[in-house]
mmCIF file with all atom_site columns, C-alpha atoms and ligand atoms in Angstrom:
data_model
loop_
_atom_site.group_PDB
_atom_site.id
_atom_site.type_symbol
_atom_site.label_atom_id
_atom_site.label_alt_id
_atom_site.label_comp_id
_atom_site.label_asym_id
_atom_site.label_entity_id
_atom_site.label_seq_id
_atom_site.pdbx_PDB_ins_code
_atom_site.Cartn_x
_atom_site.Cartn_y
_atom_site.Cartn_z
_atom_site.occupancy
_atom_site.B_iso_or_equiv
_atom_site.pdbx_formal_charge
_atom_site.auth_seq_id
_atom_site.auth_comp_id
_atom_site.auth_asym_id
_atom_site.auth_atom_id
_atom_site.pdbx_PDB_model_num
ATOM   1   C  CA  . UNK A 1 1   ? 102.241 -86.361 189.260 1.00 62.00 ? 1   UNK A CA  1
ATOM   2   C  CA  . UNK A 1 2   ? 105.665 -85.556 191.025 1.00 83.00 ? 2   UNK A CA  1
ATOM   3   C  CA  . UNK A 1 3   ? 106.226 -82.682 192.397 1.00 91.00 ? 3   UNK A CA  1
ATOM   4   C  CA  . UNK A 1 4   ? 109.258 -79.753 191.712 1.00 96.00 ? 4   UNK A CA  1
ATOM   5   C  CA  . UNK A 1 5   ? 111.751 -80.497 194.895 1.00 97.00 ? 5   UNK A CA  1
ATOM   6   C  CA  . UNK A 1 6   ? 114.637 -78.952 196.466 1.00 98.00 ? 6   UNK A CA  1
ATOM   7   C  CA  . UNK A 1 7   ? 116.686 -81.179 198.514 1.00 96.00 ? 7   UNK A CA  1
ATOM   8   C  CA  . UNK A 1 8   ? 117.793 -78.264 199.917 1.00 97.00 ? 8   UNK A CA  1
ATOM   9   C  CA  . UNK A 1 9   ? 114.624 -76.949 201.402 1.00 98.00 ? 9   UNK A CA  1
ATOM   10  C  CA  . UNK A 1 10  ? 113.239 -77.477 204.514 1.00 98.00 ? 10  UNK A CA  1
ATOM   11  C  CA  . UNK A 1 11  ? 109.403 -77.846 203.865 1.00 98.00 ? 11  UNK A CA  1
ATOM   12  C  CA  . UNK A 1 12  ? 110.435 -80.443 200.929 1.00 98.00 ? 12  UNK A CA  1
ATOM   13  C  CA  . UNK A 1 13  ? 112.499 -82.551 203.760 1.00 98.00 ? 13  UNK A CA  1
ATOM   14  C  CA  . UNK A 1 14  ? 109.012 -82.215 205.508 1.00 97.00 ? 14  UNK A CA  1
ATOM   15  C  CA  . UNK A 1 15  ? 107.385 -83.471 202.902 1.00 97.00 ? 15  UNK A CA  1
ATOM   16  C  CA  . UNK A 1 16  ? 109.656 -85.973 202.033 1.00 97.00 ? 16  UNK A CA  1
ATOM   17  C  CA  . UNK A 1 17  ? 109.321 -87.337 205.518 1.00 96.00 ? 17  UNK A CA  1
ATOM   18  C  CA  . UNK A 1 18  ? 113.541 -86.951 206.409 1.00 97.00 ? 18  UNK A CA  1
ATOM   19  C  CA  . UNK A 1 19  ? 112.433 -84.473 208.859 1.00 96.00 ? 19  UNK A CA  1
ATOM   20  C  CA  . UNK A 1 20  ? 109.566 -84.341 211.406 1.00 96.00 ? 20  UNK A CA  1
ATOM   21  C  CA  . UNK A 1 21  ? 106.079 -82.688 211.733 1.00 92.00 ? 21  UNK A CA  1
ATOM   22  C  CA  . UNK A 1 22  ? 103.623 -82.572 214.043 1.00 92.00 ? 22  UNK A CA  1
ATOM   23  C  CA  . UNK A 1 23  ? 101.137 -83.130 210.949 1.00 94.00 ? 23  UNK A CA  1
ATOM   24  C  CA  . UNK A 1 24  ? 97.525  -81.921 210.857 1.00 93.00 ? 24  UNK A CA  1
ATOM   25  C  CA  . UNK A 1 25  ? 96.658  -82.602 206.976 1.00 94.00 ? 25  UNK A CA  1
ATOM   26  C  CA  . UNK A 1 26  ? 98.003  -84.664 204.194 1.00 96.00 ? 26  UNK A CA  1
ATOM   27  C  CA  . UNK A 1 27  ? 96.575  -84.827 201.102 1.00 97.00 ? 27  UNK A CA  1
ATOM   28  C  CA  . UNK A 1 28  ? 97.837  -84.921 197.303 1.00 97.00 ? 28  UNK A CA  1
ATOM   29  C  CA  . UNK A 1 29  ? 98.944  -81.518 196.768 1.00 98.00 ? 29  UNK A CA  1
ATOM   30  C  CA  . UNK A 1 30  ? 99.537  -80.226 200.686 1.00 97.00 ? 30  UNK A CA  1
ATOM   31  C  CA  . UNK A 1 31  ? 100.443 -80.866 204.205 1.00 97.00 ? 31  UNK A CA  1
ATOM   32  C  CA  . UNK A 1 32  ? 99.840  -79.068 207.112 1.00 96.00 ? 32  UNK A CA  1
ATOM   33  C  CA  . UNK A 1 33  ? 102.074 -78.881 210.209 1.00 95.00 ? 33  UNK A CA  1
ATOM   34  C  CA  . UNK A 1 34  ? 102.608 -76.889 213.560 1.00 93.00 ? 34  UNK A CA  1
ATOM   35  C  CA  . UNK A 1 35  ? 105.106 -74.291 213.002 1.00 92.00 ? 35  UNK A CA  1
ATOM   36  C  CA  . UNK A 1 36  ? 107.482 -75.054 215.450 1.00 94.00 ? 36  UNK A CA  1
ATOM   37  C  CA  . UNK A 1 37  ? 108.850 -71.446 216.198 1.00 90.00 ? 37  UNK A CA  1
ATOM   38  C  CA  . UNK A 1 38  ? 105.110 -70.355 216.962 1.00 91.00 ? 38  UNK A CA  1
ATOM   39  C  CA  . UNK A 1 39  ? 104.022 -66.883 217.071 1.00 92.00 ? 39  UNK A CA  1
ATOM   40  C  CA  . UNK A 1 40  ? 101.156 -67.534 219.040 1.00 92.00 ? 40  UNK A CA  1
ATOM   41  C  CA  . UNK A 1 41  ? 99.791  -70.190 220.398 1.00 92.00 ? 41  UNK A CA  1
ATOM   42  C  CA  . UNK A 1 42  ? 98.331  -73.301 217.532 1.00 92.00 ? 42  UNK A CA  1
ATOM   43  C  CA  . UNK A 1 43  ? 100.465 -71.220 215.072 1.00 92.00 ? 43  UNK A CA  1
ATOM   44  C  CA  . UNK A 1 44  ? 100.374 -73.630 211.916 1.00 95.00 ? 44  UNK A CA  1
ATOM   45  C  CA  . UNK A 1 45  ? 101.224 -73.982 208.506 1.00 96.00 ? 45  UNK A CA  1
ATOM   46  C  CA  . UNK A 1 46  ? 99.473  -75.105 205.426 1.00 97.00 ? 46  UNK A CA  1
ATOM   47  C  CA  . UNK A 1 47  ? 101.961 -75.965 202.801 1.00 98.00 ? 47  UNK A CA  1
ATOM   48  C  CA  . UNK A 1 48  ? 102.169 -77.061 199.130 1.00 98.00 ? 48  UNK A CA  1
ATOM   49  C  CA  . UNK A 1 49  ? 103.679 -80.341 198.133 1.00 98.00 ? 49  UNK A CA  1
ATOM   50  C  CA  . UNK A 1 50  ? 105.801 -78.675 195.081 1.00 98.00 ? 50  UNK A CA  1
ATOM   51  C  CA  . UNK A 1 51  ? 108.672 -76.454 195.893 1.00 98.00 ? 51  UNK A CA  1
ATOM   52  C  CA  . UNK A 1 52  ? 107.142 -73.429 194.694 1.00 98.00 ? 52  UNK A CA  1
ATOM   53  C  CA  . UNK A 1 53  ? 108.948 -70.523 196.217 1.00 98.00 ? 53  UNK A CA  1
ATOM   54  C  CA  . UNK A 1 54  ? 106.317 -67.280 195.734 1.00 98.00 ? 54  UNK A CA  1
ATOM   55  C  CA  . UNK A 1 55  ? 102.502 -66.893 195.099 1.00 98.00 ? 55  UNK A CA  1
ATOM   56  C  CA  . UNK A 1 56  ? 103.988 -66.321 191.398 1.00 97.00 ? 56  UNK A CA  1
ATOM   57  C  CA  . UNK A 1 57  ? 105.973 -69.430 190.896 1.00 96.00 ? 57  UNK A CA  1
ATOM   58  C  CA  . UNK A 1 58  ? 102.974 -71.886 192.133 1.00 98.00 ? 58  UNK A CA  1
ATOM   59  C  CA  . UNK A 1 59  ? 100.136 -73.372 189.749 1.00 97.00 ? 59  UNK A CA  1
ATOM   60  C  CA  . UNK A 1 60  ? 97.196  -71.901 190.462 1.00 98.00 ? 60  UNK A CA  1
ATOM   61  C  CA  . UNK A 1 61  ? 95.412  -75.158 190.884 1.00 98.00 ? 61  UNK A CA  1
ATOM   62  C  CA  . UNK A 1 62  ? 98.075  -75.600 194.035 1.00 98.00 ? 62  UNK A CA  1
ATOM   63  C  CA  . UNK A 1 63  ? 97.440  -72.484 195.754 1.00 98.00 ? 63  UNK A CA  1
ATOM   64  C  CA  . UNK A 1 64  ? 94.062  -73.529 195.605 1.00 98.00 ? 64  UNK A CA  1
ATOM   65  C  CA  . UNK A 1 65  ? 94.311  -76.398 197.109 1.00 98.00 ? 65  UNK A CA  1
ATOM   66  C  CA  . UNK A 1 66  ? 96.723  -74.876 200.017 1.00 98.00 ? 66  UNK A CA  1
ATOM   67  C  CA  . UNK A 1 67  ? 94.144  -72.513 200.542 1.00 98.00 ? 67  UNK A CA  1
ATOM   68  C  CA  . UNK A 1 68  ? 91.896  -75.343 201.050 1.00 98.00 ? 68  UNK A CA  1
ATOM   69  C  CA  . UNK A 1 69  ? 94.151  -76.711 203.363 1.00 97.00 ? 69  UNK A CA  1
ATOM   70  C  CA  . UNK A 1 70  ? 94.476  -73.335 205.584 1.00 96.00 ? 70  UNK A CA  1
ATOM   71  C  CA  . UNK A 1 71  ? 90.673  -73.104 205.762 1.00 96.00 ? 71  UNK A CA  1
ATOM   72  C  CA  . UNK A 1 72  ? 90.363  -76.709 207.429 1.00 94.00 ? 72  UNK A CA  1
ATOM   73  C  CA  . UNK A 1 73  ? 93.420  -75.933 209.886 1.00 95.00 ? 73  UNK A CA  1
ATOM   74  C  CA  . UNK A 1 74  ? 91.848  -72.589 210.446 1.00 95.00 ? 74  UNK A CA  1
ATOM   75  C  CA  . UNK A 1 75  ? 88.704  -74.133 211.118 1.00 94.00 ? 75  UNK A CA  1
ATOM   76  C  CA  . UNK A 1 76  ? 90.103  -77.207 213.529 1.00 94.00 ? 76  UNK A CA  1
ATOM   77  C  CA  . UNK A 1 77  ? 92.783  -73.934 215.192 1.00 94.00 ? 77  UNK A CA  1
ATOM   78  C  CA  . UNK A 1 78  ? 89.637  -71.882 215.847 1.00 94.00 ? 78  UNK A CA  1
ATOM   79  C  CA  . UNK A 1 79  ? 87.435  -74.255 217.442 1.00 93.00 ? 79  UNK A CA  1
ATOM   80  C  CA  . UNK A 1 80  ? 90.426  -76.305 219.635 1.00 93.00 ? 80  UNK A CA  1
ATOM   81  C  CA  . UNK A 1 81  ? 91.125  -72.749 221.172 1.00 93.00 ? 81  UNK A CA  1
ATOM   82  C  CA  . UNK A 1 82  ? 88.478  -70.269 220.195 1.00 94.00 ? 82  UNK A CA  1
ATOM   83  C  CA  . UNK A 1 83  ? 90.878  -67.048 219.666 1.00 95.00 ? 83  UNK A CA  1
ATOM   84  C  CA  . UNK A 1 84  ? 90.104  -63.958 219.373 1.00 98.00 ? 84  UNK A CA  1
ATOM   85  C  CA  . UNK A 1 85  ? 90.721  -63.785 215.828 1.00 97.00 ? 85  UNK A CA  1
ATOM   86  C  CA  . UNK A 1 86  ? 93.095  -65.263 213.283 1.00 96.00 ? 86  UNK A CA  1
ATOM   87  C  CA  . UNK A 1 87  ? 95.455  -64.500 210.248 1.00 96.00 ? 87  UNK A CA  1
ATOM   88  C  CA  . UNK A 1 88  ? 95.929  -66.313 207.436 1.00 97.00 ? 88  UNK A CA  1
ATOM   89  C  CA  . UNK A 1 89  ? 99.546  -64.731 206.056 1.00 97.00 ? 89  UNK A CA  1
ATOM   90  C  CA  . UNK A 1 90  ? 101.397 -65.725 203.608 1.00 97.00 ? 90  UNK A CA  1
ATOM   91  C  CA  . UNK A 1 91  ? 104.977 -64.003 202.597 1.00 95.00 ? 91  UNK A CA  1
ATOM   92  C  CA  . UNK A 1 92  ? 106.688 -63.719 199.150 1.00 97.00 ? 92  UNK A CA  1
ATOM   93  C  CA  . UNK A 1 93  ? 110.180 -62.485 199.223 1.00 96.00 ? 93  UNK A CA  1
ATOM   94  C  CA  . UNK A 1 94  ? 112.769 -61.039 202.049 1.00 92.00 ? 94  UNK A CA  1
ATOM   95  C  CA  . UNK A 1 95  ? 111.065 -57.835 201.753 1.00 92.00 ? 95  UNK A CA  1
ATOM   96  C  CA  . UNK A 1 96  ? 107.820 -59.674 203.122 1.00 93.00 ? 96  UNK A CA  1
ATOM   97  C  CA  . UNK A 1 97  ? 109.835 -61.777 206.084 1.00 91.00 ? 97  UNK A CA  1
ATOM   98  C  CA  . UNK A 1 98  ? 109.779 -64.840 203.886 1.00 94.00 ? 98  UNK A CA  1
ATOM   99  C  CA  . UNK A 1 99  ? 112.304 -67.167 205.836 1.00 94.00 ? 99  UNK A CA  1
ATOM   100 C  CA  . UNK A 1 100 ? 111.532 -70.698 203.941 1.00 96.00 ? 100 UNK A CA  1
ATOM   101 C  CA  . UNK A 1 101 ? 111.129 -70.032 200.232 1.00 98.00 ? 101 UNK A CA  1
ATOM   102 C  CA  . UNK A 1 102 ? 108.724 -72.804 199.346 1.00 98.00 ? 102 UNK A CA  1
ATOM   103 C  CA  . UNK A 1 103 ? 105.033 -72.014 199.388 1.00 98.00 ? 103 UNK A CA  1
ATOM   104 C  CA  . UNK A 1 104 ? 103.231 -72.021 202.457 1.00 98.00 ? 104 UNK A CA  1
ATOM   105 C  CA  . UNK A 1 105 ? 100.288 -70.471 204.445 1.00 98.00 ? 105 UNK A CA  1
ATOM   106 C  CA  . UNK A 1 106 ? 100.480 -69.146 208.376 1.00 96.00 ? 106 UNK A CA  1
ATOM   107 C  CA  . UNK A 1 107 ? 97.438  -69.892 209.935 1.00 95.00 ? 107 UNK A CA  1
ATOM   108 C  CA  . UNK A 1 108 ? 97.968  -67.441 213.402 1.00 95.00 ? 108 UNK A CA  1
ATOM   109 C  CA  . UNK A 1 109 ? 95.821  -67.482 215.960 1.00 93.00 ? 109 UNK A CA  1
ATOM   110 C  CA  . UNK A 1 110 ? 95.136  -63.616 217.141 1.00 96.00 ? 110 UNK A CA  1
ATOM   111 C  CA  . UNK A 1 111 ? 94.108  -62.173 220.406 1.00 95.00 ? 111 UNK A CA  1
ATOM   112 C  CA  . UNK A 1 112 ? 93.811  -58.569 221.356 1.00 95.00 ? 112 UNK A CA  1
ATOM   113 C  CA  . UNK A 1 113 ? 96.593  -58.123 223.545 1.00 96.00 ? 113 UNK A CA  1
ATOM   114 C  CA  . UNK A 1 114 ? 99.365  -60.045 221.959 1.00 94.00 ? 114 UNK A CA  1
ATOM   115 C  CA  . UNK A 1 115 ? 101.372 -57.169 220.575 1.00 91.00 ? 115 UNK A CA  1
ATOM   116 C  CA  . UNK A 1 116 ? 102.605 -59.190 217.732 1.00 92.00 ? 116 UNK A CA  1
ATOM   117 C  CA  . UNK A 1 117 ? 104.387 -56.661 215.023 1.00 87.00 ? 117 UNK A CA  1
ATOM   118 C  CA  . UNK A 1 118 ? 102.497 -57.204 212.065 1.00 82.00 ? 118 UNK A CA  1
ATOM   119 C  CA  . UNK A 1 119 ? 99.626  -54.955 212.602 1.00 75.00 ? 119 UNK A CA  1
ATOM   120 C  CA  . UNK A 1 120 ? 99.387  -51.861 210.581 1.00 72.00 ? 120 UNK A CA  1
ATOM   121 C  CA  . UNK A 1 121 ? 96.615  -48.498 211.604 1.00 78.00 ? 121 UNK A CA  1
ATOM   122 C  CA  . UNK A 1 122 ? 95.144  -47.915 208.736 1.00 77.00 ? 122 UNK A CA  1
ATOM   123 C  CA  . UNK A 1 123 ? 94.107  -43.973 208.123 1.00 89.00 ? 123 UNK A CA  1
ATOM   124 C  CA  . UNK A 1 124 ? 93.196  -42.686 205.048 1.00 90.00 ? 124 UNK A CA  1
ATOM   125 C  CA  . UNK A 1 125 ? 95.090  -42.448 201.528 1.00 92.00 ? 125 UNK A CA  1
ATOM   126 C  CA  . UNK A 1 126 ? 95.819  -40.188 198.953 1.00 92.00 ? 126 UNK A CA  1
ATOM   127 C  CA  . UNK A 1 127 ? 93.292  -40.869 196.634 1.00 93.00 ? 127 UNK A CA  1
ATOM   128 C  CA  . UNK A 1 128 ? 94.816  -39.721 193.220 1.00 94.00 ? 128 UNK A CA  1
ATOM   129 C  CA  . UNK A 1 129 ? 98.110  -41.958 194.499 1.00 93.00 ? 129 UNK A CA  1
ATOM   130 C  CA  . UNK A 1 130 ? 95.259  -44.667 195.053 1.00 91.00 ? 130 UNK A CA  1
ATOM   131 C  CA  . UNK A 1 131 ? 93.314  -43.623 191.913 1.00 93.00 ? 131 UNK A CA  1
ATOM   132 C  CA  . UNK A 1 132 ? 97.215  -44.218 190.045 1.00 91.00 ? 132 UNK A CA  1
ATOM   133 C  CA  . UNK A 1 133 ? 97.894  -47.005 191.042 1.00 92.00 ? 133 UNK A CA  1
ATOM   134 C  CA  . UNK A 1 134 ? 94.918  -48.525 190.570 1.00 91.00 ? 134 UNK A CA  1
ATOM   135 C  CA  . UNK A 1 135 ? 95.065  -48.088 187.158 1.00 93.00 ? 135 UNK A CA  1
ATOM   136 C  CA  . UNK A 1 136 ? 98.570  -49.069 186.852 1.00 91.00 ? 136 UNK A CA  1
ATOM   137 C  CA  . UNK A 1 137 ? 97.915  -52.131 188.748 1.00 88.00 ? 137 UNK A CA  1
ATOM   138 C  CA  . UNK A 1 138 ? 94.844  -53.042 186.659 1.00 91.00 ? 138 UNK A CA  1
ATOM   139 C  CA  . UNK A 1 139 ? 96.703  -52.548 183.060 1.00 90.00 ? 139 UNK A CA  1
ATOM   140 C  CA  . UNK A 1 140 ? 98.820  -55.668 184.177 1.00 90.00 ? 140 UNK A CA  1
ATOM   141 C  CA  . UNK A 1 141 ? 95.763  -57.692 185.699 1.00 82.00 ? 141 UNK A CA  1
ATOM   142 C  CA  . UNK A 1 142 ? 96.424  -60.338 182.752 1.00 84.00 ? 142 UNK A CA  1
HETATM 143 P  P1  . LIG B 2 .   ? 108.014 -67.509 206.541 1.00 87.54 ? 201 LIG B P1  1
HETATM 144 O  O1  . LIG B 2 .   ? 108.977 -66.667 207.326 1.00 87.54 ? 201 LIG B O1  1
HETATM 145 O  O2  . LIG B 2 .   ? 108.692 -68.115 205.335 1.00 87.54 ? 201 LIG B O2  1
HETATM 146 O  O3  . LIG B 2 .   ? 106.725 -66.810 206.200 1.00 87.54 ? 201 LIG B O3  1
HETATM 147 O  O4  . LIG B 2 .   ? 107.586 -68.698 207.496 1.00 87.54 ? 201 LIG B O4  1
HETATM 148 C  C1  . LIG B 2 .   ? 108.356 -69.855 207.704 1.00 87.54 ? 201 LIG B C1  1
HETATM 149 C  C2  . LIG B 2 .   ? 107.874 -70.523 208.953 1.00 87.54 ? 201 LIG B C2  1
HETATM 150 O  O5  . LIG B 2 .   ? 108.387 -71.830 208.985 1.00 87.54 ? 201 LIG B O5  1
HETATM 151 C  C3  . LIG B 2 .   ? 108.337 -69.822 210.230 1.00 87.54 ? 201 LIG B C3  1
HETATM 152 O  O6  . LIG B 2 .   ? 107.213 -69.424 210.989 1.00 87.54 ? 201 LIG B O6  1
HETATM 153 C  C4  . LIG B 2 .   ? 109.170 -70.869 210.932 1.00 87.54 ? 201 LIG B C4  1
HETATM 154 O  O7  . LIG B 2 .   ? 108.952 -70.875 212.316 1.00 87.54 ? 201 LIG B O7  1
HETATM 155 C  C5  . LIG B 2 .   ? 108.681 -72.176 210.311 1.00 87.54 ? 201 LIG B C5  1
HETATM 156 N  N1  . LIG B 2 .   ? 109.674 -73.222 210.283 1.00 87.54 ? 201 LIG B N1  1
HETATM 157 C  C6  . LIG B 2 .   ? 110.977 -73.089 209.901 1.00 87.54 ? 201 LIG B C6  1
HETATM 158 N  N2  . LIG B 2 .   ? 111.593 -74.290 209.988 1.00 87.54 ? 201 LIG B N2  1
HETATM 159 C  C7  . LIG B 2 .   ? 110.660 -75.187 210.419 1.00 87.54 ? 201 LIG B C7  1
HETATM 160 C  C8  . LIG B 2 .   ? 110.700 -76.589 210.694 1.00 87.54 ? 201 LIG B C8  1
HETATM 161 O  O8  . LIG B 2 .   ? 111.725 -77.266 210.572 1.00 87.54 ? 201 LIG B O8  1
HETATM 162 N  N3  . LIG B 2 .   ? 109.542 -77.167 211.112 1.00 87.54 ? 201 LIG B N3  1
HETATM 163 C  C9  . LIG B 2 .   ? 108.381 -76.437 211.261 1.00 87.54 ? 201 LIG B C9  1
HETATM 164 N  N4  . LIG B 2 .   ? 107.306 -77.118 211.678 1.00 87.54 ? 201 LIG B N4  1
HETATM 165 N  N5  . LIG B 2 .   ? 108.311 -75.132 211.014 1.00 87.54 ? 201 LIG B N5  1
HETATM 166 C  C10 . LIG B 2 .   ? 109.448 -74.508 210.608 1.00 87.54 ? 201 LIG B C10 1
HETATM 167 ZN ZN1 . LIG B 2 .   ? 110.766 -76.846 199.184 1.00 87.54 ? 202 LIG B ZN1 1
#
């Protein structure tokens, strides 16, 4: 089946083959590829096929299958250089640091010490907010 396309996009030049990867995965519905501005260290990305910009554009059936794709890259990532953890991210909108508006998954390799901004310390809520928004959240769970 073909896939939605922007010729303006990066990740659908990618996939298109105009521009080069260093490719990890290939498949039907997704490609992986080594983010070239890395993070870390194996920073890579598993993408969809489809130029789907957010989580909400994207069949579900596709985000499926890019999560797929992420685990295997994760997997491959974490045994080539055994880090310390990693992060499977995945922005939706400027608010979120979405750069390239086409569906895709970060697979980031984590140590301790790397300082990278996009930790959070997590201390306790409010639980009545929590408690309201909970059920706000719920009453549009579809
Ligand atoms: P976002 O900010 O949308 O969550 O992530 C986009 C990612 O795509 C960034 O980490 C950026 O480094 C990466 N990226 C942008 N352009 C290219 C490219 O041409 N090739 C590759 N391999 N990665 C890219
Ligand atoms: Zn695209």
């Amino acid at each position: 089946m073909a896939h939605p396309t922007d010729p303006n996009c990066i990740f659908c030049k990618i996939v298109a083959g105009t521009i080069p990867c260093f490719r990890l995965h290939d498949d039907a519905q997704t490609i992986a590829f080594m983010d070239i501005n890395p993070a870390n260290e194996g920073h890579a990305l598993s993408v969809a096929k489809g130029h789907w910009p957010t989580v909400h554009d994207i069949p579900a059936d596709v985000l499926g299958a890019v999560a797929q794709t992420a685990q295997r890259v994760s997997k491959a990532v974490h045994k080539t250089l055994n880090p310390e953890g990693i992060n499977l991210i995945q922005a939706n909108g400027p608010g979120a640091a979405q750069s390239v508006p086409h569906l895709h998954i970060h697979v980031l390799p984590r140590w301790k010490t790397d300082n990278l901004a996009i930790n959070w310390h997590p201390s306790p809520g409010d639980m009545a907010k929590i408690k309201a928004l909970h059920e706000r959240i719920l009453a549009n769970m579809g």
